[in-house]
Amino acid sequence: MESVRRNGIGLKGPMTTPIGKGFRSLNLTLRKELGLYANVRPCMSIPGYKTRYDNVNLVTIRENTEGEYSGLEHQVVKGVVESIKIITRHASLRVAEYAFHYAKTNNRQRVSAIHKANIMKKTDGLFLKCCREVAEKYPDIVYEEVVIDNCCMMLVRNPSLFDVLVMPNLYGDIISDLCAGLIGGLGLTPSCNIGDKGLCLAEAVHGTAPTIAGQNKANPTALLLSSVMMLRHLGMNEQAERIHKSILKTIQEAKYLTGDLGGHSTTSDYTKAVCDNL
Amino acid sequence: MALFRRVKSLCSSTIRGYESSARHQLLYRCLGTSTKDTVVRATLFPGDGIGPEIASSVKQVFKAAEVPIEWEEHSIGTSVDPQTNSFVTFDSMESVRKNGIGLKGPMTTPIGKGFRSLNLTLRKSLGLYANVRPCLSIPGYKTPYDNVDLVTIRENTEGEYSGLEHQVVKGVVESLKIITRHASLRVADYAFQYARSNGRKRVSAIHKANIMKKTDGLFLQCCREVAEKHPDIVYEEVIIDNCCMMLVKNPSLFDVLVMPNLYGDIISDLCAGLIGGLGLTPSCNIGDNGLALAEAVHGTAPDIAGKNKANPTALLLSSVMMLRHLGMVEKADRIQKAILKTIEEGKYLTGDLGGKASTTEYTMAVCEHL
């Protein structure tokens, strides 16, 4: 923990929480200790890896500390259970600030706040209010609000309608995985968690794949793209671009693809190809 | 089997002061004695905007197909009915309750205060607890997906939409999500019953019980209990975020999905998007005592209202669901085939489907294909 706090930057591979009791899940521990409040996932169609969509170029920014995942549930009477969703001004402003800041630094044109405030007037209403306040400070960035169900429908029909999406926890969870699906899955999706004091922990969001572990078959793309995000966060844009281009070129050339991408290459072959393409 | 269960439930449930003729009607329907000569009365809410035009399309197609339905039309009132505190009158409610079956076009709640939203009024008064949407890829209307054949069944009374929110302190707001055994069992029962009567093989419960252990956990527990009574139907549980990812990558992985309110809202619209949007998606709401209110879930499209440009497909397909609910399977299949054939041929498509035909031309084409 201290190491990440001190360095302010980190990269994390997949981790499995051991089954058992008496200790917190690994991911939860990291999130709480480092104050990771926003999960950022750029989803970009990868030329050479065909999915039904070739025009995806959006970024999902998910509030990661409160909302529906506050873990506050209880039984009211037998057969009736309640779960409490919390939305605070503090957390909503914080993630909205990050979203607009990200949009500005990465030359994105539009930020869409995803919500269900027509039904959840107070909670999602507060979230939207905070987004609007921040939007006023960025008049050159277009701000819009989209209801979650419409958003999903629009995403599957025409994902190019979206640029940067900012959302409370649950919708963010759903939408970020939906978008990962649009471009080919978690094996190709980079992710980065933003914490207090500009701390950034990039991570691969796929699983540990124990069935192929140690066999030199794994696809390192997600972790590589996440490391690129790390470099951008540090301002090392030139290196980030170079590596990013190289990864995309390797996949597009399709000579060295790992099993999950439909090829027969090993992890090291693929990696060498990326290095060669630098 | 479903027949016996329905008859049993009708016989044993108490009559809540509604006309007993409704009960006899439903009984006759269930027993399959609804022959060609037995006319069924159904309530029709044409709705606003393009509603009347597309409702008229349904009437035309039913007439051409000789469907034994007698429509009882009701419009939205122009003033608030004090008995319902809404623009939907008490008489309209009673009509649906009495007939046990209805079809509803799109409705807009007028802006204002002091009365309930129309959709909310209908849902509460009629006890509509499940929203069912079959999503089928329509040959002839190309989307990135051509293998969609699933049904979303959404719990429609509780969950995250209970409307219970409050401010804790300034800047901190809470919203309560309620899950009850009663509502979860009820929608799960309907989901498996639907799967059985429609020849579906698998029911997937969608949840986030790894995080929401008690609420979604209770929902899953109820689904499992019902699943045990249907050992021939495959039951599985899928986490909501995985579900979305799987849906956009390969929707053929799913058959029947049963979900609490919010996930249902999201997933059913996602699935509508997979097949082409709300203009092509049928929907049916199931209420107490086997009541069914089919409805078009798209908007009133005020910009094209009255111009004979509207696409009646969603309402037509919803009316087909209505017929299936009534057991009029042969007529339902005939009409559905005619609709699909019309769209596949591509000669008479309305504007939203990329064509230039008017509502009437499209409707005529459907009638001809019967």
XYZ file of C-alpha atoms in Angstrom:
648
model
C 0.000 0.000 0.000
C 2.693 2.405 1.063
C 4.628 1.724 -2.102
C 1.739 2.779 -4.312
C 1.023 5.796 -2.139
C 4.643 6.873 -2.217
C 5.114 6.335 -5.932
C 1.705 7.630 -6.835
C 1.570 5.305 -9.820
C 1.171 1.589 -10.276
C 0.175 -1.259 -12.563
C -1.785 -4.281 -11.404
C -2.344 -7.669 -12.950
C -5.324 -9.929 -12.265
C -5.766 -11.117 -8.673
C -8.017 -13.731 -7.120
C -9.243 -13.286 -3.599
C -8.702 -16.581 -1.780
C -11.923 -18.219 -0.630
C -12.358 -17.796 3.071
C -13.442 -15.428 5.739
C -11.933 -12.936 8.059
C -10.182 -10.765 5.545
C -11.214 -8.229 2.943
C -11.149 -8.933 -0.762
C -7.907 -7.811 -2.386
C -9.575 -5.427 -4.789
C -11.681 -3.902 -2.036
C -8.598 -3.398 0.127
C -6.743 -1.593 -2.640
C -9.734 0.546 -3.422
C -10.356 1.621 0.153
C -6.740 2.114 1.205
C -5.751 4.105 -1.853
C -9.014 6.012 -2.060
C -9.566 4.882 -5.638
C -12.648 6.821 -6.570
C -12.876 6.627 -10.346
C -12.508 3.703 -12.729
C -11.586 4.788 -16.236
C -11.865 2.520 -19.252
C -11.178 3.755 -22.765
C -12.933 1.484 -25.252
C -11.608 1.709 -28.745
C -12.341 -0.589 -31.662
C -9.163 -2.492 -32.470
C -8.497 -2.591 -36.225
C -7.749 -6.171 -37.112
C -9.921 -7.607 -34.375
C -13.313 -7.632 -35.964
C -16.384 -7.243 -33.803
C -19.823 -6.103 -34.876
C -18.751 -2.539 -34.266
C -15.813 -0.727 -35.848
C -16.498 2.759 -34.715
C -16.223 2.529 -30.954
C -14.154 5.293 -29.409
C -15.447 6.144 -25.990
C -14.308 6.293 -22.387
C -16.349 5.130 -19.401
C -15.679 6.830 -16.094
C -17.318 5.116 -13.175
C -17.704 6.396 -9.628
C -16.197 3.627 -7.583
C -16.781 4.290 -3.896
C -20.490 4.615 -3.163
C -23.832 4.300 -4.890
C -25.459 0.902 -4.906
C -22.306 -0.803 -3.742
C -22.209 0.691 -0.289
C -22.867 -2.759 1.151
C -25.636 -1.558 3.408
C -28.334 -4.208 3.398
C -30.639 -5.567 6.049
C -33.743 -7.613 6.535
C -36.779 -5.521 7.443
C -39.044 -8.428 8.337
C -38.909 -12.039 7.154
C -39.057 -12.072 3.369
C -38.466 -8.338 2.964
C -34.954 -7.052 2.385
C -33.648 -3.546 1.843
C -30.490 -2.308 0.225
C -29.407 1.288 0.592
C -27.932 3.280 -2.282
C -25.945 6.314 -1.164
C -25.097 9.276 -3.326
C -23.093 12.146 -1.879
C -22.276 15.550 -3.234
C -18.635 15.028 -2.375
C -18.163 11.791 -4.339
C -20.293 12.949 -7.264
C -18.421 16.231 -7.623
C -15.120 14.420 -7.359
C -15.827 11.956 -10.168
C -17.448 14.655 -12.327
C -14.371 16.860 -11.888
C -12.164 13.991 -12.957
C -14.346 13.236 -15.959
C -14.198 16.771 -17.314
C -10.506 17.064 -16.503
C -9.877 13.815 -18.369
C -11.956 15.014 -21.305
C -9.994 18.217 -21.499
C -6.543 16.631 -21.201
C -7.388 13.956 -23.750
C -9.126 16.216 -26.252
C -12.507 14.622 -25.899
C -15.462 16.692 -27.040
C -18.424 15.497 -25.037
C -19.254 14.226 -21.567
C -22.506 12.316 -21.026
C -23.841 11.723 -17.525
C -25.738 8.432 -17.317
C -28.606 8.224 -14.836
C -32.144 7.230 -13.975
C -33.115 10.474 -12.335
C -36.629 10.376 -13.763
C -37.270 7.555 -11.286
C -34.533 8.051 -8.698
C -35.058 11.754 -8.409
C -33.042 12.487 -5.282
C -30.071 10.184 -5.632
C -29.416 10.283 -9.367
C -30.785 13.815 -9.245
C -27.966 14.849 -6.923
C -25.427 13.111 -9.141
C -26.674 15.060 -12.147
C -26.711 18.320 -10.244
C -23.044 17.855 -9.420
C -22.218 17.027 -13.020
C -23.998 20.168 -14.169
C -22.041 22.305 -11.721
C -18.761 20.973 -13.039
C -19.940 21.247 -16.654
C -20.393 24.983 -16.198
C -16.694 25.316 -15.552
C -15.935 23.691 -18.918
C -18.074 25.571 -21.417
C -16.076 24.251 -24.369
C -16.990 20.656 -23.583
C -20.485 19.541 -24.568
C -22.446 18.138 -21.647
C -25.499 15.912 -21.916
C -27.563 13.627 -19.740
C -28.764 10.227 -20.941
C -31.116 7.832 -19.160
C -29.395 4.482 -18.531
C -31.809 2.349 -20.512
C -31.704 4.658 -23.522
C -27.934 4.694 -23.177
C -27.719 0.902 -23.467
C -29.980 0.896 -26.477
C -27.957 3.644 -28.148
C -24.697 1.859 -27.366
C -25.745 -1.350 -29.092
C -27.168 0.505 -32.067
C -24.567 3.214 -32.550
C -21.718 3.481 -30.050
C -20.160 6.365 -31.966
C -22.833 8.551 -30.358
C -20.776 8.539 -27.185
C -17.499 10.106 -26.171
C -16.908 10.255 -22.420
C -19.503 8.734 -20.106
C -19.585 9.515 -16.393
C -21.735 7.362 -14.136
C -22.518 6.340 -10.576
C -21.224 2.963 -9.414
C -23.765 0.385 -10.611
C -24.484 1.902 -14.015
C -20.753 2.305 -14.436
C -20.195 -1.363 -13.703
C -22.799 -2.397 -16.239
C -21.916 0.093 -18.970
C -18.159 -0.403 -18.732
C -18.564 -4.155 -19.202
C -21.067 -3.609 -22.003
C -18.557 -1.376 -23.788
C -15.769 -3.888 -23.237
C -18.044 -6.387 -24.969
C -18.479 -4.048 -27.934
C -14.742 -4.024 -28.681
C -14.040 -7.680 -27.998
C -14.028 -8.377 -24.290
C -12.015 -7.904 -21.145
C -8.904 -9.391 -22.724
C -8.525 -6.236 -24.803
C -9.774 -3.604 -22.395
C -7.449 -1.294 -20.482
C -8.471 0.176 -17.153
C -7.142 2.703 -14.716
C -8.201 3.634 -11.182
C -7.766 7.175 -9.963
C -7.153 7.873 -6.278
C -6.457 10.682 -3.859
C -3.719 13.152 -4.692
C -3.569 12.218 -8.361
C -2.646 8.636 -7.636
C -3.218 6.220 -10.500
C -3.343 2.429 -10.473
C -3.751 0.936 -13.909
C -4.995 -2.629 -14.087
C -6.030 -5.484 -16.338
C -9.667 -6.248 -15.543
C -9.767 -9.773 -16.882
C -9.363 -12.845 -14.738
C -6.325 -14.850 -13.714
C -7.095 -17.601 -16.281
C -5.632 -20.428 -14.175
C -6.209 -22.922 -17.011
C -3.530 -21.352 -19.181
C -1.285 -19.955 -16.471
C 2.410 -20.639 -16.936
C 1.914 -21.988 -20.475
C 3.053 -18.934 -22.391
C -0.372 -18.668 -24.007
C -1.765 -15.582 -22.321
C -2.729 -12.413 -24.166
C -0.972 -9.423 -22.562
C -2.893 -6.786 -24.553
C -5.159 -5.594 -21.719
C -2.241 -5.120 -19.330
C -0.135 -3.508 -22.073
C -2.895 -1.044 -22.946
C -3.360 -0.336 -19.232
C 0.345 0.412 -18.934
C -0.095 2.853 -21.818
C -2.783 4.595 -19.759
C -0.289 4.741 -16.913
C 2.230 6.484 -19.167
C -0.334 9.004 -20.355
C -1.199 9.762 -16.734
C 2.476 10.464 -16.113
C 2.561 12.748 -19.136
C 4.852 10.454 -21.096
C 2.649 10.878 -24.134
C 5.231 10.195 -26.798
C 6.208 6.811 -25.358
C 2.560 6.013 -24.750
C 1.681 6.726 -28.392
C 4.574 4.653 -29.672
C 3.653 1.604 -27.630
C -0.045 1.991 -28.356
C 0.541 2.194 -32.107
C 2.793 -0.821 -31.938
C 0.199 -2.940 -30.166
C -2.510 -1.987 -32.655
C -0.192 -2.671 -35.572
C 0.700 -6.116 -34.250
C -2.952 -7.067 -33.939
C -3.814 -5.609 -37.302
C -1.014 -7.488 -39.052
C -2.458 -10.642 -37.500
C 0.772 -12.620 -37.843
C 1.299 -13.077 -34.142
C -2.013 -13.404 -32.368
C -2.578 -15.320 -29.136
C -5.200 -18.051 -28.891
C -8.001 -15.868 -27.598
C -7.628 -13.579 -30.628
C -7.855 -16.519 -32.975
C -4.166 -17.121 -33.510
C -1.529 -19.624 -32.400
C 1.222 -17.425 -31.064
C 2.759 -17.579 -27.646
C 2.834 -14.670 -25.231
C 6.539 -14.163 -25.990
C 6.031 -14.230 -29.783
C 3.305 -11.649 -29.528
C 5.427 -9.513 -27.201
C 8.405 -9.717 -29.531
C 6.212 -8.613 -32.409
C 5.069 -5.592 -30.415
C 8.694 -4.749 -29.643
C 9.649 -5.136 -33.275
C 6.866 -2.814 -34.299
C 8.043 -0.038 -31.986
C -50.196 -28.544 -17.229
C -50.309 -24.766 -17.411
C -54.012 -25.063 -18.210
C -54.745 -27.007 -15.046
C -52.715 -24.663 -12.925
C -54.524 -21.638 -14.268
C -57.942 -23.220 -13.811
C -56.958 -24.271 -10.303
C -55.786 -20.807 -9.393
C -58.920 -19.253 -10.816
C -61.177 -21.584 -8.893
C -59.424 -21.213 -5.604
C -58.770 -17.488 -5.604
C -61.366 -15.289 -4.032
C -63.449 -12.975 -6.126
C -62.578 -9.459 -5.087
C -65.846 -7.874 -5.915
C -65.178 -7.796 -9.635
C -67.779 -9.032 -12.039
C -67.918 -12.802 -11.964
C -68.419 -12.818 -15.702
C -64.725 -11.985 -16.004
C -63.864 -15.097 -14.105
C -66.071 -17.223 -16.350
C -64.511 -15.641 -19.399
C -61.004 -16.407 -18.222
C -62.048 -19.932 -17.292
C -63.520 -20.591 -20.718
C -60.396 -19.249 -22.339
C -58.161 -21.440 -20.244
C -60.237 -24.511 -20.846
C -59.828 -23.886 -24.551
C -63.515 -23.682 -25.175
C -62.932 -20.342 -26.829
C -63.939 -21.509 -30.271
C -64.163 -19.487 -33.402
C -67.580 -18.392 -32.310
C -66.677 -17.234 -28.838
C -65.874 -13.576 -29.068
C -63.499 -12.185 -26.481
C -63.871 -8.629 -25.288
C -60.616 -6.745 -24.978
C -59.934 -3.214 -23.821
C -58.083 -0.976 -26.234
C -56.247 2.205 -25.258
C -55.193 3.812 -28.528
C -53.139 6.383 -26.606
C -51.733 9.693 -27.803
C -49.778 10.914 -30.788
C -49.419 8.096 -33.293
C -51.436 5.840 -30.975
C -54.798 6.097 -32.753
C -53.237 5.410 -36.166
C -51.363 2.311 -35.114
C -54.338 1.093 -33.073
C -56.425 1.389 -36.195
C -53.825 -0.696 -37.985
C -54.238 -3.453 -35.408
C -58.016 -3.368 -35.761
C -57.662 -3.685 -39.516
C -55.313 -6.652 -39.329
C -57.473 -8.412 -36.757
C -60.500 -7.928 -38.949
C -58.694 -9.316 -41.986
C -57.511 -12.305 -39.942
C -61.015 -12.786 -38.537
C -59.796 -12.679 -34.974
C -62.749 -13.083 -32.576
C -61.942 -10.001 -30.531
C -64.425 -7.271 -29.737
C -62.681 -4.051 -28.813
C -63.812 -1.827 -25.982
C -62.044 1.459 -26.611
C -61.033 3.854 -23.906
C -59.274 7.160 -24.234
C -57.282 9.172 -21.808
C -59.517 11.620 -20.052
C -59.052 15.352 -20.365
C -59.356 15.885 -16.651
C -58.147 14.078 -13.590
C -60.484 11.377 -12.327
C -60.624 11.717 -8.541
C -61.093 7.987 -8.106
C -57.759 7.221 -9.718
C -56.052 10.574 -9.244
C -55.023 10.350 -12.853
C -56.135 11.052 -16.379
C -56.913 7.364 -16.743
C -60.470 6.974 -15.513
C -61.832 4.443 -13.078
C -64.079 3.106 -15.839
C -61.059 2.402 -18.013
C -59.466 0.455 -15.172
C -62.635 -1.516 -14.562
C -62.847 -2.332 -18.239
C -59.420 -3.972 -18.236
C -60.145 -5.775 -14.983
C -63.435 -7.079 -16.302
C -62.071 -8.195 -19.656
C -58.790 -9.440 -18.234
C -57.051 -8.507 -21.478
C -56.056 -5.271 -23.116
C -53.857 -3.508 -25.636
C -52.314 -0.125 -25.036
C -50.762 2.379 -27.385
C -48.178 4.972 -26.351
C -49.268 7.533 -23.774
C -47.664 10.736 -22.545
C -48.291 11.888 -19.019
C -49.131 15.570 -19.169
C -46.633 17.841 -17.443
C -47.903 18.961 -14.115
C -48.411 18.026 -10.552
C -51.072 16.567 -8.396
C -51.784 13.458 -10.387
C -50.051 10.199 -10.997
C -48.309 9.263 -14.207
C -50.559 7.271 -16.543
C -48.260 4.274 -16.731
C -47.844 4.223 -12.967
C -51.624 4.375 -12.473
C -52.171 1.427 -14.776
C -49.424 -0.569 -13.158
C -50.615 -0.024 -9.608
C -54.345 -0.356 -10.240
C -54.045 -3.504 -12.302
C -51.274 -5.039 -10.210
C -49.024 -5.420 -13.250
C -46.105 -7.287 -11.792
C -44.177 -8.625 -14.772
C -43.113 -6.984 -18.000
C -42.451 -9.487 -20.769
C -40.609 -8.615 -23.959
C -39.770 -11.232 -26.569
C -36.847 -10.013 -28.683
C -36.562 -11.754 -32.003
C -34.290 -10.747 -34.853
C -36.501 -9.612 -37.691
C -35.388 -11.065 -41.040
C -35.284 -8.221 -43.497
C -34.397 -5.606 -40.917
C -30.669 -5.880 -40.626
C -28.940 -5.131 -37.365
C -25.443 -6.279 -36.342
C -27.211 -9.273 -34.763
C -29.239 -11.859 -36.640
C -29.525 -14.572 -34.060
C -31.467 -12.915 -31.277
C -34.275 -15.043 -29.880
C -34.766 -14.298 -26.234
C -37.426 -13.082 -23.810
C -36.833 -10.620 -20.987
C -39.098 -10.880 -17.972
C -38.785 -7.986 -15.600
C -40.183 -7.676 -12.097
C -42.145 -4.463 -12.287
C -43.355 -3.510 -8.822
C -40.428 -3.155 -6.449
C -36.659 -3.224 -6.432
C -34.869 0.008 -7.071
C -37.992 1.715 -8.288
C -39.809 1.749 -4.985
C -39.520 5.530 -4.935
C -38.217 5.636 -1.391
C -35.553 8.309 -1.245
C -34.569 10.865 1.348
C -31.847 13.255 2.307
C -29.784 12.051 5.263
C -27.864 15.275 5.804
C -27.109 18.051 3.342
C -25.258 16.562 0.388
C -25.981 12.938 1.320
C -28.969 11.155 -0.210
C -30.227 7.621 0.206
C -32.417 5.491 -2.007
C -33.939 2.243 -0.801
C -34.078 -0.854 -2.946
C -36.665 -3.323 -1.703
C -36.770 -6.999 -2.598
C -39.511 -9.192 -1.185
C -39.977 -12.918 -1.255
C -43.548 -12.447 -2.441
C -42.736 -10.375 -5.524
C -39.653 -12.392 -6.405
C -41.499 -15.701 -6.203
C -44.353 -14.284 -8.228
C -42.202 -13.116 -11.134
C -40.063 -16.272 -11.016
C -43.207 -18.405 -11.144
C -44.409 -16.477 -14.152
C -41.035 -16.763 -15.878
C -40.919 -20.540 -15.592
C -44.575 -20.876 -16.514
C -43.974 -18.713 -19.576
C -40.916 -20.762 -20.504
C -42.931 -23.931 -20.266
C -45.966 -22.741 -22.215
C -43.797 -21.253 -24.952
C -41.429 -24.162 -25.376
C -38.408 -22.263 -24.053
C -35.525 -24.329 -22.667
C -33.595 -22.105 -20.294
C -34.262 -19.452 -17.697
C -31.412 -17.183 -16.574
C -31.739 -15.081 -13.438
C -29.779 -11.843 -13.749
C -28.323 -10.372 -10.569
C -25.478 -8.754 -8.663
C -25.706 -10.950 -5.611
C -21.933 -11.063 -5.154
C -22.210 -7.423 -4.083
C -25.861 -7.110 -3.080
C -25.900 -10.301 -1.095
C -29.166 -9.912 0.751
C -31.421 -8.245 -1.811
C -30.312 -9.919 -5.021
C -29.521 -12.937 -2.867
C -33.188 -13.211 -1.883
C -34.256 -12.800 -5.498
C -31.975 -15.666 -6.510
C -33.157 -17.831 -3.655
C -36.732 -17.449 -4.873
C -35.743 -18.234 -8.446
C -33.985 -21.380 -7.262
C -37.048 -22.526 -5.346
C -39.231 -22.153 -8.427
C -36.582 -23.766 -10.637
C -36.759 -26.900 -8.532
C -40.395 -27.299 -9.506
C -39.403 -27.264 -13.177
C -36.557 -29.761 -13.441
C -36.872 -29.994 -17.209
C -36.043 -26.331 -17.691
C -32.389 -25.380 -17.366
C -31.808 -22.710 -14.733
C -28.727 -20.536 -14.476
C -27.634 -17.361 -12.740
C -25.679 -14.651 -14.539
C -24.183 -11.506 -13.077
C -25.600 -8.367 -14.684
C -22.324 -6.993 -16.018
C -21.288 -10.342 -17.504
C -24.796 -10.608 -18.916
C -24.451 -7.316 -20.786
C -21.092 -8.291 -22.152
C -22.416 -11.665 -23.274
C -25.456 -10.049 -24.859
C -23.402 -7.722 -27.040
C -20.993 -10.466 -27.984
C -23.394 -13.364 -28.472
C -27.087 -12.922 -27.666
C -27.897 -16.468 -28.745
C -26.494 -17.535 -25.374
C -29.763 -16.442 -23.795
C -33.288 -17.775 -23.835
C -35.525 -16.435 -21.056
C -34.106 -13.862 -18.661
C -35.778 -13.051 -15.357
C -34.675 -9.972 -13.451
C -35.480 -7.513 -10.693
C -36.777 -4.110 -11.731
C -33.702 -2.030 -12.573
C -31.679 -4.715 -14.328
C -34.855 -5.611 -16.187
C -35.289 -2.036 -17.342
C -31.725 -1.876 -18.604
C -31.535 -5.332 -20.166
C -34.924 -5.157 -21.868
C -33.974 -1.891 -23.580
C -30.541 -3.282 -24.452
C -32.200 -6.281 -26.098
C -34.665 -4.043 -27.929
C -31.621 -2.239 -29.289
C -30.132 -5.519 -30.517
C -33.113 -6.205 -32.783
C -33.668 -2.673 -34.033
C -35.257 -0.531 -31.371
C -38.493 0.105 -29.568
C -40.388 0.566 -32.821
C -40.134 -3.182 -33.400
C -40.389 -4.503 -29.869
C -43.561 -6.056 -28.473
C -44.291 -5.960 -24.775
C -46.860 -7.400 -22.419
C -47.600 -6.696 -18.773
C -48.941 -9.445 -16.575
C -51.197 -8.622 -13.661
C -53.272 -10.210 -10.949
C -55.693 -12.977 -11.874
C -54.020 -13.765 -15.187
C -54.663 -10.312 -16.548
C -52.535 -9.214 -19.479
C -52.073 -5.747 -20.902
C -50.004 -5.747 -24.064
C -48.439 -2.452 -25.052
C -46.200 -0.682 -27.514
C -43.260 0.653 -25.529
C -42.173 3.336 -27.934
C -43.143 6.975 -27.613
C -46.048 8.944 -28.998
C -43.908 10.496 -31.780
C -45.844 13.777 -31.868
C -43.840 15.034 -34.852
C -45.336 12.432 -37.185
C -48.717 12.046 -35.508
C -51.679 12.161 -37.857
C -49.477 11.983 -40.962
C -49.979 8.295 -41.756
C -46.244 7.706 -41.378
C -46.141 5.729 -38.135
C -44.815 2.181 -37.949
C -47.430 -0.053 -36.289
C -45.118 -3.086 -35.968
C -44.542 -2.818 -32.214
C -48.238 -2.555 -31.450
C -49.047 -5.323 -33.945
C -46.481 -7.664 -32.403
C -47.820 -6.773 -28.958
C -51.326 -7.661 -30.114
C -49.882 -10.998 -31.230
C -48.617 -11.514 -27.655
C -52.134 -10.731 -26.489
C -53.534 -13.448 -28.738
C -51.002 -15.974 -27.462
C -51.978 -15.123 -23.898
C -55.580 -15.850 -24.840
C -54.573 -19.177 -26.317
C -55.413 -18.083 -29.878
C -52.100 -19.477 -31.064
C -53.087 -20.166 -34.660
C -54.234 -16.611 -35.306
C -51.175 -15.279 -33.481
C -48.799 -17.277 -35.680
C -50.629 -16.221 -38.838
C -50.428 -12.543 -38.029
C -46.828 -12.729 -36.859
C -45.796 -14.529 -40.057
C -47.570 -11.898 -42.133
C -45.749 -9.081 -40.335
C -42.343 -10.723 -40.688
C -42.978 -11.488 -44.349
C -43.978 -7.902 -45.056
C -40.789 -6.565 -43.501
C -38.640 -9.188 -45.177
C -40.018 -8.396 -48.611
C -39.034 -4.806 -48.051
C -41.606 -3.388 -50.465
C -43.778 -1.585 -47.971
C -41.636 -0.256 -45.156
C -42.407 2.829 -43.117
C -39.895 5.650 -42.840
C -38.229 4.443 -39.656
C -37.446 1.103 -41.336
C -35.845 2.863 -44.271
C -38.830 2.824 -46.611
C -41.400 5.279 -47.869
C -44.665 3.475 -47.268
C -47.484 4.984 -45.268
C -49.030 3.323 -42.234
C -51.997 2.256 -44.331
C -49.881 0.793 -47.126
C -47.839 -1.232 -44.645
C -51.005 -2.410 -42.902
C -52.566 -3.433 -46.203
C -49.461 -5.398 -47.092
C -49.680 -7.255 -43.771
C -53.351 -8.042 -44.397
C -52.532 -9.339 -47.850
C -49.863 -11.617 -46.451
C -52.295 -13.266 -44.087
